[in-house]
Amino acid sequence: MKRGTLMVVLGMVSLGLFLYLQPLLTIRALAKALEESEVEAIRERMDAERVRQALKDDYLARLEPEALKESDSAAGVASLTLFGRGIQMLLWTRESEDQTDPGPTKIAEWGYETPFRFFVALEPQAGAPITLVLESHGSGWQVTRMKPSEAAWRELVIGD
């Protein structure tokens, strides 16, 4: 009877650990899907439209009220640029044999904001960090937002 109880406890601990680390596994799976251009797998793990819209909204929120009317197209360009950087950083979390990339991106920080919201701070070897926000989606997790650092916003405005 003790052996059965031990197996149940080990199973529960393993399940709990898997559920706790599942968002990080989602990031790794997303990077692999991006690398292999698996469109369906990318759609399952990233709500690209929500991410781009959130970036656009963040850009517009940084502007002066009188500049808002003329800045919709600039906000679109900014959101696409930062979205592209976030995708590159995700790809660089995977070990690459390609020597043209600027180096690996490491996961600098991660954790839960709420039980259904998780963040991962990606820090490239060169360049400004970006934080990805994942939300619980069905039985898995999905990237719903990118939060560029102040340095990333400055790079965008000033240029590289």
mmCIF file of C-alpha atoms in Angstrom:
data_model
loop_
_atom_site.group_PDB
_atom_site.id
_atom_site.type_symbol
_atom_site.label_atom_id
_atom_site.label_comp_id
_atom_site.label_asym_id
_atom_site.label_seq_id
_atom_site.Cartn_x
_atom_site.Cartn_y
_atom_site.Cartn_z
ATOM 1 C CA MET A 1 0.000 0.000 0.000
ATOM 2 C CA LYS A 2 2.863 2.380 0.736
ATOM 3 C CA ARG A 3 4.291 1.871 -2.743
ATOM 4 C CA GLY A 4 0.979 2.870 -4.342
ATOM 5 C CA THR A 5 0.775 6.003 -2.209
ATOM 6 C CA LEU A 6 4.343 6.941 -3.131
ATOM 7 C CA MET A 7 3.534 6.522 -6.839
ATOM 8 C CA VAL A 8 0.444 8.728 -6.506
ATOM 9 C CA VAL A 9 2.427 11.416 -4.666
ATOM 10 C CA LEU A 10 5.239 11.305 -7.240
ATOM 11 C CA GLY A 11 2.692 11.506 -10.034
ATOM 12 C CA MET A 12 1.000 14.535 -8.452
ATOM 13 C CA VAL A 13 4.351 16.290 -7.897
ATOM 14 C CA SER A 14 5.384 15.575 -11.494
ATOM 15 C CA LEU A 15 2.085 16.892 -12.826
ATOM 16 C CA GLY A 16 2.356 20.016 -10.667
ATOM 17 C CA LEU A 17 5.917 20.658 -11.870
ATOM 18 C CA PHE A 18 4.881 20.184 -15.490
ATOM 19 C CA LEU A 19 1.955 22.595 -15.110
ATOM 20 C CA TYR A 20 4.206 25.131 -13.360
ATOM 21 C CA LEU A 21 6.827 24.996 -16.140
ATOM 22 C CA GLN A 22 4.375 24.646 -19.039
ATOM 23 C CA PRO A 23 4.638 28.330 -20.125
ATOM 24 C CA LEU A 24 8.424 27.997 -20.484
ATOM 25 C CA LEU A 25 7.921 24.842 -22.520
ATOM 26 C CA THR A 26 5.481 26.822 -24.689
ATOM 27 C CA ILE A 27 8.211 29.411 -25.388
ATOM 28 C CA ARG A 28 10.623 26.649 -26.460
ATOM 29 C CA ALA A 29 7.958 25.004 -28.631
ATOM 30 C CA LEU A 30 7.090 28.362 -30.215
ATOM 31 C CA ALA A 31 10.748 29.019 -31.033
ATOM 32 C CA LYS A 32 10.972 25.592 -32.672
ATOM 33 C CA ALA A 33 7.739 26.169 -34.621
ATOM 34 C CA LEU A 34 9.022 29.545 -35.837
ATOM 35 C CA GLU A 35 12.328 28.013 -36.862
ATOM 36 C CA GLU A 36 10.575 25.286 -38.826
ATOM 37 C CA SER A 37 7.827 27.614 -40.168
ATOM 38 C CA GLU A 38 5.031 25.463 -38.756
ATOM 39 C CA VAL A 39 2.154 27.901 -39.203
ATOM 40 C CA GLU A 40 -0.446 25.928 -37.272
ATOM 41 C CA ALA A 41 1.880 25.389 -34.299
ATOM 42 C CA ILE A 42 2.700 29.113 -34.281
ATOM 43 C CA ARG A 43 -1.013 30.015 -34.303
ATOM 44 C CA GLU A 44 -1.623 27.691 -31.370
ATOM 45 C CA ARG A 45 1.072 29.374 -29.284
ATOM 46 C CA MET A 46 0.867 33.026 -30.357
ATOM 47 C CA ASP A 47 -2.008 35.409 -30.907
ATOM 48 C CA ALA A 48 -0.058 37.581 -33.342
ATOM 49 C CA GLU A 49 -2.921 40.018 -33.937
ATOM 50 C CA ARG A 50 -3.310 40.756 -30.219
ATOM 51 C CA VAL A 51 0.444 41.148 -29.851
ATOM 52 C CA ARG A 52 0.686 43.616 -32.762
ATOM 53 C CA GLN A 53 -2.350 45.583 -31.551
ATOM 54 C CA ALA A 54 -0.921 45.840 -28.025
ATOM 55 C CA LEU A 55 2.394 47.129 -29.434
ATOM 56 C CA LYS A 56 0.520 49.667 -31.546
ATOM 57 C CA ASP A 57 -1.502 50.812 -28.529
ATOM 58 C CA ASP A 58 1.677 51.116 -26.435
ATOM 59 C CA TYR A 59 3.280 53.245 -29.133
ATOM 60 C CA LEU A 60 0.273 55.552 -29.349
ATOM 61 C CA ALA A 61 0.116 55.841 -25.550
ATOM 62 C CA ARG A 62 3.672 57.214 -25.568
ATOM 63 C CA LEU A 63 2.761 60.107 -27.868
ATOM 64 C CA GLU A 64 1.502 63.547 -27.027
ATOM 65 C CA PRO A 65 -2.300 63.889 -27.511
ATOM 66 C CA GLU A 66 -1.977 66.278 -30.479
ATOM 67 C CA ALA A 67 0.353 63.877 -32.306
ATOM 68 C CA LEU A 68 -2.089 60.954 -32.110
ATOM 69 C CA LYS A 69 -4.095 61.850 -35.214
ATOM 70 C CA GLU A 70 -1.107 61.706 -37.541
ATOM 71 C CA SER A 71 0.607 58.721 -35.957
ATOM 72 C CA ASP A 72 -1.545 55.714 -36.816
ATOM 73 C CA SER A 73 0.693 54.593 -39.688
ATOM 74 C CA ALA A 74 3.826 55.249 -37.607
ATOM 75 C CA ALA A 75 2.305 53.136 -34.840
ATOM 76 C CA GLY A 76 1.737 50.340 -37.354
ATOM 77 C CA VAL A 77 5.364 50.454 -38.483
ATOM 78 C CA ALA A 78 6.596 50.559 -34.877
ATOM 79 C CA SER A 79 4.459 47.590 -33.879
ATOM 80 C CA LEU A 80 5.631 45.517 -36.845
ATOM 81 C CA THR A 81 9.267 46.420 -36.163
ATOM 82 C CA LEU A 82 9.098 45.482 -32.490
ATOM 83 C CA PHE A 83 7.058 42.366 -33.307
ATOM 84 C CA GLY A 84 9.810 41.330 -35.731
ATOM 85 C CA ARG A 85 12.469 41.872 -33.066
ATOM 86 C CA GLY A 86 10.496 39.777 -30.602
ATOM 87 C CA ILE A 87 10.229 36.949 -33.139
ATOM 88 C CA GLN A 88 13.985 37.126 -33.803
ATOM 89 C CA MET A 89 14.697 36.972 -30.099
ATOM 90 C CA LEU A 90 12.446 33.937 -29.746
ATOM 91 C CA LEU A 91 14.308 32.234 -32.571
ATOM 92 C CA TRP A 92 17.629 33.023 -30.911
ATOM 93 C CA THR A 93 16.571 31.255 -27.703
ATOM 94 C CA ARG A 94 17.279 28.065 -29.611
ATOM 95 C CA GLU A 95 20.864 27.042 -30.187
ATOM 96 C CA SER A 96 21.752 27.914 -33.738
ATOM 97 C CA GLU A 97 24.524 26.721 -35.976
ATOM 98 C CA ASP A 98 24.020 29.843 -38.078
ATOM 99 C CA GLN A 99 26.867 32.237 -37.367
ATOM 100 C CA THR A 100 25.033 35.267 -38.794
ATOM 101 C CA ASP A 101 22.786 35.744 -35.761
ATOM 102 C CA PRO A 102 24.041 38.158 -33.103
ATOM 103 C CA GLY A 103 24.225 35.495 -30.451
ATOM 104 C CA PRO A 104 21.857 33.603 -28.238
ATOM 105 C CA THR A 105 19.002 35.151 -26.339
ATOM 106 C CA LYS A 106 18.679 34.065 -22.755
ATOM 107 C CA ILE A 107 15.644 33.946 -20.556
ATOM 108 C CA ALA A 108 16.661 36.529 -17.975
ATOM 109 C CA GLU A 109 13.578 36.386 -15.773
ATOM 110 C CA TRP A 110 10.254 34.592 -15.674
ATOM 111 C CA GLY A 111 7.306 34.094 -13.405
ATOM 112 C CA TYR A 112 3.586 34.238 -12.872
ATOM 113 C CA GLU A 113 1.757 37.576 -12.700
ATOM 114 C CA THR A 114 -1.480 35.741 -11.909
ATOM 115 C CA PRO A 115 -2.367 32.026 -12.065
ATOM 116 C CA PHE A 116 -3.434 32.562 -15.699
ATOM 117 C CA ARG A 117 -0.808 35.096 -16.796
ATOM 118 C CA PHE A 118 2.919 34.424 -17.149
ATOM 119 C CA PHE A 119 5.860 36.584 -18.259
ATOM 120 C CA VAL A 120 9.249 35.772 -19.774
ATOM 121 C CA ALA A 121 11.958 38.423 -20.133
ATOM 122 C CA LEU A 122 14.155 37.682 -23.162
ATOM 123 C CA GLU A 123 17.564 39.311 -23.124
ATOM 124 C CA PRO A 124 19.670 39.177 -26.284
ATOM 125 C CA GLN A 125 23.442 39.164 -26.200
ATOM 126 C CA ALA A 126 23.333 42.481 -28.064
ATOM 127 C CA GLY A 127 20.335 44.798 -28.022
ATOM 128 C CA ALA A 128 17.428 45.664 -25.795
ATOM 129 C CA PRO A 129 15.333 43.081 -23.924
ATOM 130 C CA ILE A 130 11.670 42.326 -24.568
ATOM 131 C CA THR A 131 9.201 40.704 -22.193
ATOM 132 C CA LEU A 132 6.616 38.271 -23.530
ATOM 133 C CA VAL A 133 3.318 37.810 -21.720
ATOM 134 C CA LEU A 134 1.536 34.495 -22.022
ATOM 135 C CA GLU A 135 -2.025 33.779 -20.983
ATOM 136 C CA SER A 136 -3.659 30.471 -20.248
ATOM 137 C CA HIS A 137 -5.525 29.374 -23.366
ATOM 138 C CA GLY A 138 -7.502 26.154 -23.157
ATOM 139 C CA SER A 139 -5.134 23.474 -21.945
ATOM 140 C CA GLY A 140 -2.027 25.415 -22.940
ATOM 141 C CA TRP A 141 -0.486 28.873 -23.042
ATOM 142 C CA GLN A 142 -0.407 31.525 -25.745
ATOM 143 C CA VAL A 143 1.743 34.659 -26.210
ATOM 144 C CA THR A 144 -0.658 37.613 -26.116
ATOM 145 C CA ARG A 145 1.635 40.578 -25.570
ATOM 146 C CA MET A 146 5.200 41.822 -26.035
ATOM 147 C CA LYS A 147 6.485 44.497 -23.684
ATOM 148 C CA PRO A 148 9.605 46.147 -25.103
ATOM 149 C CA SER A 149 11.984 47.691 -22.603
ATOM 150 C CA GLU A 150 12.584 51.432 -22.563
ATOM 151 C CA ALA A 151 15.864 50.769 -24.381
ATOM 152 C CA ALA A 152 13.975 48.944 -27.161
ATOM 153 C CA TRP A 153 11.590 51.897 -27.555
ATOM 154 C CA ARG A 154 14.570 54.285 -27.707
ATOM 155 C CA GLU A 155 16.299 52.099 -30.328
ATOM 156 C CA LEU A 156 13.116 52.208 -32.391
ATOM 157 C CA VAL A 157 12.809 55.989 -32.205
ATOM 158 C CA ILE A 158 16.510 56.776 -32.606
ATOM 159 C CA GLY A 159 17.363 53.875 -34.891
ATOM 160 C CA ASP A 160 20.144 51.310 -34.621
#
